[in-house]
Coordinates of C-alpha atoms in Angstrom, one line a residue:
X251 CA -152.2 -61.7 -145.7
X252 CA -151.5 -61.2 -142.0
X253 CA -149.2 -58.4 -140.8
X254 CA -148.4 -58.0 -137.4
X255 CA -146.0 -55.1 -135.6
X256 CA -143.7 -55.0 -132.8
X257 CA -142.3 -52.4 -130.8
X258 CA -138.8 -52.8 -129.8
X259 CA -135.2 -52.5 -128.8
X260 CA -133.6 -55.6 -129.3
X261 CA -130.9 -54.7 -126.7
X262 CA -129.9 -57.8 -128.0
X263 CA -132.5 -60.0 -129.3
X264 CA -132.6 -62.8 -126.9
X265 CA -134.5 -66.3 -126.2
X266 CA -137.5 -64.1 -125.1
X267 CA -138.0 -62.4 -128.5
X268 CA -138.0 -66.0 -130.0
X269 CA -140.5 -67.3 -128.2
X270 CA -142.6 -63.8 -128.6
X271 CA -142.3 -63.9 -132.6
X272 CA -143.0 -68.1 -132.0
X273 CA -146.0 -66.9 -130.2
X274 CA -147.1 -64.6 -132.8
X275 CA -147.1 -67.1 -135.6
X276 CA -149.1 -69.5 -133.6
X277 CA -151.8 -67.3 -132.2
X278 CA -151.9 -65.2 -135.3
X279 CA -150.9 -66.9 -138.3
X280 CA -149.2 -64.3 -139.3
X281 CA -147.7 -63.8 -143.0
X282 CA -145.0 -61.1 -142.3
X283 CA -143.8 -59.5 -139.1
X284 CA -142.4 -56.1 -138.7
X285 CA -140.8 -54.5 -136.6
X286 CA -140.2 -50.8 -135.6
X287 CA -136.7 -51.2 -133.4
X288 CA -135.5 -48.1 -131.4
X289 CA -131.9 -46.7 -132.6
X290 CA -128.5 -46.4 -130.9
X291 CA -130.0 -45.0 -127.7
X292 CA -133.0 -46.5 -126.2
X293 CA -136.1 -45.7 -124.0
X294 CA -134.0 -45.4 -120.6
X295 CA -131.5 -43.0 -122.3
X296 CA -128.2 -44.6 -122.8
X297 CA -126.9 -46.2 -125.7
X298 CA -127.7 -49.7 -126.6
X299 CA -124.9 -52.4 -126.8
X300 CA -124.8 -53.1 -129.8
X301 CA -125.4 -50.4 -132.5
X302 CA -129.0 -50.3 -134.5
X303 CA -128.0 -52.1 -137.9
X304 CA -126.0 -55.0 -136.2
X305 CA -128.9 -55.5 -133.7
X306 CA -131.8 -55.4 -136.4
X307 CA -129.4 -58.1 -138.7
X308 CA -129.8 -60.1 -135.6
X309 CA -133.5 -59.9 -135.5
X310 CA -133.8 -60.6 -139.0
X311 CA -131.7 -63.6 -138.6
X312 CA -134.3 -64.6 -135.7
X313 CA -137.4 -64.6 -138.2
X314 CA -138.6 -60.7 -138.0
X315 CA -139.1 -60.2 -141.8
X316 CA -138.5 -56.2 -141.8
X317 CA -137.0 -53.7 -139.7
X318 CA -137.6 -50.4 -139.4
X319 CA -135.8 -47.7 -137.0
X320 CA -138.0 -45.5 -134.0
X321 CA -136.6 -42.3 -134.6
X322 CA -134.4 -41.0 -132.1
X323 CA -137.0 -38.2 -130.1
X324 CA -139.5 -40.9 -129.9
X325 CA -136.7 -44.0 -128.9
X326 CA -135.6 -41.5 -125.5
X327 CA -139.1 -40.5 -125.0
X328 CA -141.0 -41.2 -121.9
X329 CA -143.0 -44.3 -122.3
X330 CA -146.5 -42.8 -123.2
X331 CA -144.0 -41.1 -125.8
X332 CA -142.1 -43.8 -126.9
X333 CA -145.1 -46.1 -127.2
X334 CA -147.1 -42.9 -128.7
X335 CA -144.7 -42.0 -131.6
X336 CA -144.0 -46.0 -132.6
X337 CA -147.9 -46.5 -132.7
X338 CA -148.4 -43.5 -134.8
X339 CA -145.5 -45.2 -136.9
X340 CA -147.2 -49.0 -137.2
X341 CA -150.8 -47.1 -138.2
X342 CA -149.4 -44.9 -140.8
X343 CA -148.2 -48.0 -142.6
X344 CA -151.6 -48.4 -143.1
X345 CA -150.4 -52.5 -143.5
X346 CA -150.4 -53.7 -139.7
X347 CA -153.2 -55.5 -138.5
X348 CA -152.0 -56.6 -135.3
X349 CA -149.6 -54.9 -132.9
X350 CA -147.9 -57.7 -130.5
X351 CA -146.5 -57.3 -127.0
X352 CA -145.2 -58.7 -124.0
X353 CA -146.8 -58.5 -120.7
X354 CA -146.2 -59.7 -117.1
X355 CA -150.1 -59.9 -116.6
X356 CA -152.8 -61.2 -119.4
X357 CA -156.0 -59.6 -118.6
X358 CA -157.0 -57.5 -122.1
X359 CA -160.3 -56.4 -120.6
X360 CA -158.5 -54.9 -117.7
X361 CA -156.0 -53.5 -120.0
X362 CA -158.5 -51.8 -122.1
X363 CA -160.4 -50.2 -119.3
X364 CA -157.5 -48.9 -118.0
X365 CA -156.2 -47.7 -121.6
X366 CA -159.5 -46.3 -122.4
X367 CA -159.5 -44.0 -119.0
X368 CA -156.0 -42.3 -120.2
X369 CA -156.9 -41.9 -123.5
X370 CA -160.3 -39.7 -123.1
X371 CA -158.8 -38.7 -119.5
X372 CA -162.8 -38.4 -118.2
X373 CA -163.1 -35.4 -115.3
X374 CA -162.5 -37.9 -112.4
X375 CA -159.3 -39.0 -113.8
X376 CA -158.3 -34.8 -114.5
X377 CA -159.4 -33.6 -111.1
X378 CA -157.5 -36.5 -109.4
X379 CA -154.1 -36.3 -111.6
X380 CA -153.9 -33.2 -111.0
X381 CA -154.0 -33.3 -107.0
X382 CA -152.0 -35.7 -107.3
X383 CA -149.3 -33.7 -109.5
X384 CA -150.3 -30.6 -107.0
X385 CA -148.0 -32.8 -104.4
X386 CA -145.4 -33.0 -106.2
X387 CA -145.4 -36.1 -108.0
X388 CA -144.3 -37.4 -111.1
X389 CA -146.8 -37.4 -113.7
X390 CA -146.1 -41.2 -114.2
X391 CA -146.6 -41.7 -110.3
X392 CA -149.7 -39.0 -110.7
X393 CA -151.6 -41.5 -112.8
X394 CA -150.9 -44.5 -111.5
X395 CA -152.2 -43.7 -108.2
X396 CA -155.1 -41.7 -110.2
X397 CA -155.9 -45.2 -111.9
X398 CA -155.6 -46.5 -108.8
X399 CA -158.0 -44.4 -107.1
X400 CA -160.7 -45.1 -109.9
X401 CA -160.3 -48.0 -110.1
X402 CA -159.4 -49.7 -107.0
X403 CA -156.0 -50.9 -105.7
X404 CA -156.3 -54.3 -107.5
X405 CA -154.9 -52.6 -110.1
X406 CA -151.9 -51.6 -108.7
X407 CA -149.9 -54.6 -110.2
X408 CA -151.1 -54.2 -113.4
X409 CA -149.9 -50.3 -113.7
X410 CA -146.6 -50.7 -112.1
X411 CA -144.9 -53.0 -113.6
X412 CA -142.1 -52.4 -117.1
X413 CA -144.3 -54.1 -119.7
X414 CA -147.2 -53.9 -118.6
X415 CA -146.9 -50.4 -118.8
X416 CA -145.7 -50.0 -122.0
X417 CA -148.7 -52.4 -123.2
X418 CA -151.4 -50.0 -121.5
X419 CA -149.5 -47.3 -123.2
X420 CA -149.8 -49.2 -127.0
X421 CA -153.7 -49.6 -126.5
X422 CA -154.1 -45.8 -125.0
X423 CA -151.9 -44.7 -128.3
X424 CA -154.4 -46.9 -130.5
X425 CA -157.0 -45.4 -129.1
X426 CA -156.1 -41.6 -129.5
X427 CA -154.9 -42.5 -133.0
X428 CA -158.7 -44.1 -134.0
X429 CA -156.3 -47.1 -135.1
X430 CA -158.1 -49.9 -136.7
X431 CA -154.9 -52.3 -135.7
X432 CA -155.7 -55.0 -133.2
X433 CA -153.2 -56.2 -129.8
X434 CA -152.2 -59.5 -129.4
X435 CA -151.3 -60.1 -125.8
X436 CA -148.6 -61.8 -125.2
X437 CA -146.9 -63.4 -121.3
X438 CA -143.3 -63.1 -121.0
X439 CA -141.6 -65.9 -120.3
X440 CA -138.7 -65.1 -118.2
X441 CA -138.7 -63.3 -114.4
X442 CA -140.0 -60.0 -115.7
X443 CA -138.0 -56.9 -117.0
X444 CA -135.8 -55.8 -114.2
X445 CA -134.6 -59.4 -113.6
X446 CA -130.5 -58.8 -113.3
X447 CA -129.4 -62.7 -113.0
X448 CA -129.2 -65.3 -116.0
X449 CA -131.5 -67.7 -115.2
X450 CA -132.6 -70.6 -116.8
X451 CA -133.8 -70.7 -120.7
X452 CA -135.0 -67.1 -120.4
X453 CA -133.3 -63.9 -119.5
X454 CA -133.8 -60.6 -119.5
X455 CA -132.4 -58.2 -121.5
X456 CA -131.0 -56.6 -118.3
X457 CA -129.8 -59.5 -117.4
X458 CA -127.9 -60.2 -120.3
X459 CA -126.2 -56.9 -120.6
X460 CA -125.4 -57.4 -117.0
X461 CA -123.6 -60.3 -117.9
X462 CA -121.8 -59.1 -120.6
X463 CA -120.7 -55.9 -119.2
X464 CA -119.0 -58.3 -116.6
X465 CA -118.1 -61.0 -119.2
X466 CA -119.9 -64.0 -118.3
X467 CA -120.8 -66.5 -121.1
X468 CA -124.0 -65.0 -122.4
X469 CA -124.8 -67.4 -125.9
X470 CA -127.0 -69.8 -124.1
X471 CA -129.4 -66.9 -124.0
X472 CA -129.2 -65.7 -128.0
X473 CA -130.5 -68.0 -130.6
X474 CA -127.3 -69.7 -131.9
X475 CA -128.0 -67.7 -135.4
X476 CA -128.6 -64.4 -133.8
X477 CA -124.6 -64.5 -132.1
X478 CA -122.7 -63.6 -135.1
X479 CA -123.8 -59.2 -135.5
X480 CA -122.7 -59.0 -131.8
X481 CA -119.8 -60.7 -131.8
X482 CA -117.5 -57.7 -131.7
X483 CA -119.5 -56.5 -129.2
X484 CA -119.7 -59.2 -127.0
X485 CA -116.1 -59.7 -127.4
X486 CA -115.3 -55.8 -125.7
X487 CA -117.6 -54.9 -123.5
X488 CA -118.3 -51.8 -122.6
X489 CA -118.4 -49.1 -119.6
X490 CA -121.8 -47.9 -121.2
X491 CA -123.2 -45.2 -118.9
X492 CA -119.1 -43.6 -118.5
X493 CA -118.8 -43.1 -122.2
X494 CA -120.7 -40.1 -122.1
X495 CA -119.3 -38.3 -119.2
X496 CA -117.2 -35.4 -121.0
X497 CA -119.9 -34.8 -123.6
X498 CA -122.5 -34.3 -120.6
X499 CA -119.7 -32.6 -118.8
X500 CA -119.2 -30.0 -121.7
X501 CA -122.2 -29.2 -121.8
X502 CA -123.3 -28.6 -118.5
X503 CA -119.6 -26.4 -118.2
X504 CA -121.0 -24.6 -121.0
X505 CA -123.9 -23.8 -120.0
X506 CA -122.7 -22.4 -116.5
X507 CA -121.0 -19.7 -118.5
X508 CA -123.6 -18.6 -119.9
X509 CA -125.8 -15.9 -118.8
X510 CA -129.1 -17.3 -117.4
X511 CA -131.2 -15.5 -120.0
X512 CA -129.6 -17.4 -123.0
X513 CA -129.6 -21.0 -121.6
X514 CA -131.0 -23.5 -123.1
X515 CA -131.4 -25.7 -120.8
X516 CA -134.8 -25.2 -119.3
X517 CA -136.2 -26.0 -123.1
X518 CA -134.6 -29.5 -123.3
X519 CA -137.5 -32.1 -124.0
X520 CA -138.4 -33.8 -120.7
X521 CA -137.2 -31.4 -118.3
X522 CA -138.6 -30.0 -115.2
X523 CA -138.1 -27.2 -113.0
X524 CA -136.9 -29.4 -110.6
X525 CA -134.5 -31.3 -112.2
X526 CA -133.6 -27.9 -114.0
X527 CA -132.5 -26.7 -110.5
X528 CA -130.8 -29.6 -109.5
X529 CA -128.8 -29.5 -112.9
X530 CA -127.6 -25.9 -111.9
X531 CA -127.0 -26.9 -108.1
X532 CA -124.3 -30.3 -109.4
X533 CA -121.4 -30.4 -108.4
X534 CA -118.2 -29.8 -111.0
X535 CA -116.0 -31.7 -112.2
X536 CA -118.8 -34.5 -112.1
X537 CA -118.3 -37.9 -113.4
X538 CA -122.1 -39.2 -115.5
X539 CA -122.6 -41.6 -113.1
X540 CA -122.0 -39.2 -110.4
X541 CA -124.5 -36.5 -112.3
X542 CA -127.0 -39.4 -112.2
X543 CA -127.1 -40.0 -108.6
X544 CA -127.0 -35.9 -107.5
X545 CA -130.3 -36.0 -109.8
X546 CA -132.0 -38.5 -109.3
X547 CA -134.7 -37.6 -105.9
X548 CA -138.0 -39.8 -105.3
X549 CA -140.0 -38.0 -107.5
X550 CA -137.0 -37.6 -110.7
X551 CA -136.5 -41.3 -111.6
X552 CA -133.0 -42.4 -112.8
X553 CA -134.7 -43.5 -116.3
X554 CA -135.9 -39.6 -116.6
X555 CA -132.5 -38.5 -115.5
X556 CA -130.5 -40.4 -118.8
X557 CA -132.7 -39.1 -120.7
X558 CA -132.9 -35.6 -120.2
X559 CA -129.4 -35.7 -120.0
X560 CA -128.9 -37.3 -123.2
X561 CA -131.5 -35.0 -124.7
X562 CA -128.8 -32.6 -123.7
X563 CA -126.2 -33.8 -125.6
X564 CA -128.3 -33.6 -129.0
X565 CA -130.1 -30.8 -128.5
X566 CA -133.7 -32.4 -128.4
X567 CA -135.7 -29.6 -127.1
X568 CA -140.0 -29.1 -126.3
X569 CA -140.1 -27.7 -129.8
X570 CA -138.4 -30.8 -131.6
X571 CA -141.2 -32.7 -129.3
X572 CA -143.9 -30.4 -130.8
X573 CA -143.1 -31.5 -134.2
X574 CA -142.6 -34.8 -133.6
X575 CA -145.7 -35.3 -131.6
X576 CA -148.2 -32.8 -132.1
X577 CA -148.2 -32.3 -135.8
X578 CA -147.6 -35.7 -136.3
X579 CA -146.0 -34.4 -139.3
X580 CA -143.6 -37.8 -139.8
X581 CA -142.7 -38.6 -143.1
X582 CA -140.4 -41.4 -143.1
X583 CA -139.2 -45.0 -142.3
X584 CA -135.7 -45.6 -142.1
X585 CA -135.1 -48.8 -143.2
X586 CA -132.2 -51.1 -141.4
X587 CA -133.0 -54.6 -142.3
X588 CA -135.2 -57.4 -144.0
X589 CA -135.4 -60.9 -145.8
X590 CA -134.1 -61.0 -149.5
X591 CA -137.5 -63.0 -149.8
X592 CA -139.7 -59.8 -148.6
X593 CA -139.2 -57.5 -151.1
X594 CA -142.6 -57.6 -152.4
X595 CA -143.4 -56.7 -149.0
X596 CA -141.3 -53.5 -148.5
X597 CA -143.1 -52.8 -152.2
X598 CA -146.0 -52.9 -150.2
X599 CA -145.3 -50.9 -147.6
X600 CA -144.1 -48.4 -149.5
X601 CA -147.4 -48.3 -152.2
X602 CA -149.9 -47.8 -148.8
X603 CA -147.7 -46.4 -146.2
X604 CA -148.0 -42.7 -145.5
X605 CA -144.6 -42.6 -144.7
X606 CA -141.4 -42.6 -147.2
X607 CA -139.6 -46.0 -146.8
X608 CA -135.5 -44.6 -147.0
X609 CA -133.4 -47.5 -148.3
X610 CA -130.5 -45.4 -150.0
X611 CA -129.9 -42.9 -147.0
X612 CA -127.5 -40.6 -149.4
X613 CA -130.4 -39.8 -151.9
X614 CA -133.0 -39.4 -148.9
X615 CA -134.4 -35.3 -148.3
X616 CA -137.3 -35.1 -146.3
X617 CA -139.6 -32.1 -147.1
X618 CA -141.4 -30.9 -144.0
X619 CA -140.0 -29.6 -141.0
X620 CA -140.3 -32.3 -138.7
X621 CA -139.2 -34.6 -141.1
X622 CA -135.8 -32.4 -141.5
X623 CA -135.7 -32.0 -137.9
X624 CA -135.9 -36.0 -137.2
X625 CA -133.8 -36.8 -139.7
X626 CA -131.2 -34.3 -138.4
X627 CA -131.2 -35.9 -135.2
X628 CA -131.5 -39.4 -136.2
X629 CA -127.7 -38.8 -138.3
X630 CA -126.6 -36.9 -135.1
X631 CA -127.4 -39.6 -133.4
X632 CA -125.3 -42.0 -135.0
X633 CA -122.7 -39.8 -135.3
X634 CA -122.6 -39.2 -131.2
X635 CA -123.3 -43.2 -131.1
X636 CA -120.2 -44.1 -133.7
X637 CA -117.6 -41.9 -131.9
X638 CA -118.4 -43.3 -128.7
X639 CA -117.9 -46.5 -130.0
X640 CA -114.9 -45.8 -131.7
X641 CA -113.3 -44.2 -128.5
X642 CA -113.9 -46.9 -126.4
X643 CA -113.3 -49.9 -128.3
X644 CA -111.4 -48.8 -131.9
X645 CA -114.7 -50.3 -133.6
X646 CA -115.1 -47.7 -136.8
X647 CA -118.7 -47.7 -137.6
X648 CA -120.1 -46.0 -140.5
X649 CA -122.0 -42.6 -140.7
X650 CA -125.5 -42.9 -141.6
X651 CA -125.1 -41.9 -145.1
X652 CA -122.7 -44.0 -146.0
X653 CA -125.0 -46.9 -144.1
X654 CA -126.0 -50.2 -146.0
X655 CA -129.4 -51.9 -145.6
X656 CA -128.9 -55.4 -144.3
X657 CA -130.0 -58.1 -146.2
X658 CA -130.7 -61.5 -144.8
X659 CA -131.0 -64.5 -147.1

């Protein structure tokens, strides 16, 4: 029996998922395919359009057999984070045996030698990240130009680009785990990542939630039997980075009155002292999108910006990150979707998995710290995600308690 893994948002599943979970059953054969999805808010920091069960019914509808949920501190993390902390998910399942991908460019030896540089960081690559973070760059604009340096400039492309990133970032994450799961490489077929225009079969996901937000006929670009969970959705669209201006707001107000020794501020996960100073320096009243712009500087990108910002909001701080990365101290896998006819495989799972598989959330009480921790956030999460939702639209979602698996015939 073949399993094979994907890493992703579904922010909504489009034409270009299709084709990649097509191109996984012909280049792998594969039995079952699984999929660890991010939540309510994804990697960039805002909250995704549609929320995490309707948009995991949707894949399920498209042919991905189970899905599970990437907890919420890995879902906002950076992407060696993100890709880190879903990785370390797929190998403790201890049933994957291929982890799939998108990428704009297919060269898997190139990958690998790139992937194997960042995950046992030799002395070259050390001495020149760190002049390189001594000028006051970004660690993500440290090592690429590290890489580069190494390597040569013909590699420029590769490292700079969405997925390609995230794909060097899955290998390096295999490789510090001693993973025995295999990548399967595969080219996207649409104008890459950042593409904000419809355009023929395949569309981004940008492009898509462009389109919506400004409520242009989007179905051409779902699978007809993926529409129906987003209906509601696609119906109302939504301001999505102004819903969370007075929450942000609050907090920041709060903060102000606080006595510097007792912030908290400078401990939220992802933060810098630079974009700490700039957060004291913003103007008030600020509207988010107005916060955004203030912060953002060449060397604080706007992705970095959401997501401190959201970490903010829910309280995800260096020592939530500590749990959740270092110890590695996971214990479960919040289950949001799957085919009736898998059953035996979520039996499966859940015989050779490390992790706890959560089906009735009520009944579910992890037992180590992180676990409490994650699961804290991951119900704060929803509950943040549900009342903006309900605010901006009168759509009542449920809490995750009172949540219901869905179950696709």
């Amino acid at each position: 029996m073949v399993n094979v893994g994907i890493i992703a948002e579904y922010n909504p599943y489009h034409n270009g998922h299709k084709y990649l979970y097509n191109e996984i059953l012909n280049k792998t054969g594969a039995d079952n395919v699984i999929a660890v999805m991010s939540g309510n808010f994804i990697q960039r920091g805002g909250p995704a359009m549609a929320d995490k069960y309707a948009r995991a019914e949707s894949a399920a509808l498209g042919g991905i057999d189970v899905v599970f949920e990437l907890p919420v501190i890995y879902a906002t993390g950076s992407a060696r984070d993100f890709a880190y902390g879903a990785t370390m998910i797929m190998d403790k399942m201890n049933v994957i045996d291929y982890l799939a991908f998108g990428v704009e460019n297919n060269e898997p030896a190139l990958f690998d030698e790139i992937a194997e540089i960042l995950a046992k960081e030799p002395e070259e690559y050390k001495t020149t990240l760190n002049n390189y973070l001594s000028k006051g760059l970004s660690y993500p604009a440290a090592s690429e130009k590290a890489i580069n340096k190494i390597l040569g400039s013909s590699v420029s492309d590769i490292i700079s680009t969405p997925n390609n990133i995230l794909a060097i970032s899955y290998i390096t994450a295999l490789k510090k785990l001693g993973s025995n799961i295999k990548t399967v490489m595969i080219p996207r077929c649409d104008k890459g990542y950042n593409e904000t225009e419809l355009t023929g079969t395949y569309s981004s996901g940008a492009a898509i939630r462009n389109a919506i937000i400004k409520g242009d006929e989007v179905s051409p670009y779902i699978p007809k039997v993926c529409r129906k969970p987003y209906a509601e959705y696609i119906r109302k669209p939504l301001p999505i980075n102004e819903w969370l201006t007075p929450i942000v707001a609050a907090r920041l107000i709060y903060d102000r009155n606080l006595p510097p020794e007792i912030s908290q501020l400078e401990n939220i996960m992802d933060m810098t002292p630079e974009l700490l100073n700039r957060l004291r320096k913003a103007p008030l009243p600020v509207k988010y999108v107005e916060l955004q712009d203030f912060l953002k500087t060449k060397n604080i990108t706007m992705s970095r910006v959401s997501r401190v910002l959201l970490h903010m909001v829910l309280g995800i701080n260096n020592h939530d990150r500590e749990l959740a990365y270092n110890q590695s101290d996971i214990e479960y896998l919040n289950l949001l979707a799957f085919k009736t006819g898998k059953s035996d495989l979520i039996k499966k799972i859940g015989a050779e998995s490390d992790l706890k598989i959560i089906n009735k959330k009520s009944s579910f009480t992890p037992d180590t710290e992180a676990g409490i921790r994650m699961w804290q956030l991951d119900k704060l999460a929803t509950d943040l995600y549900n009342q903006l939702i309900y605010d901006n639209s009168n759509i009542r979602l449920h809490n995750e308690l009172s949540c219901s698996v869905r179950k696709i015939n």
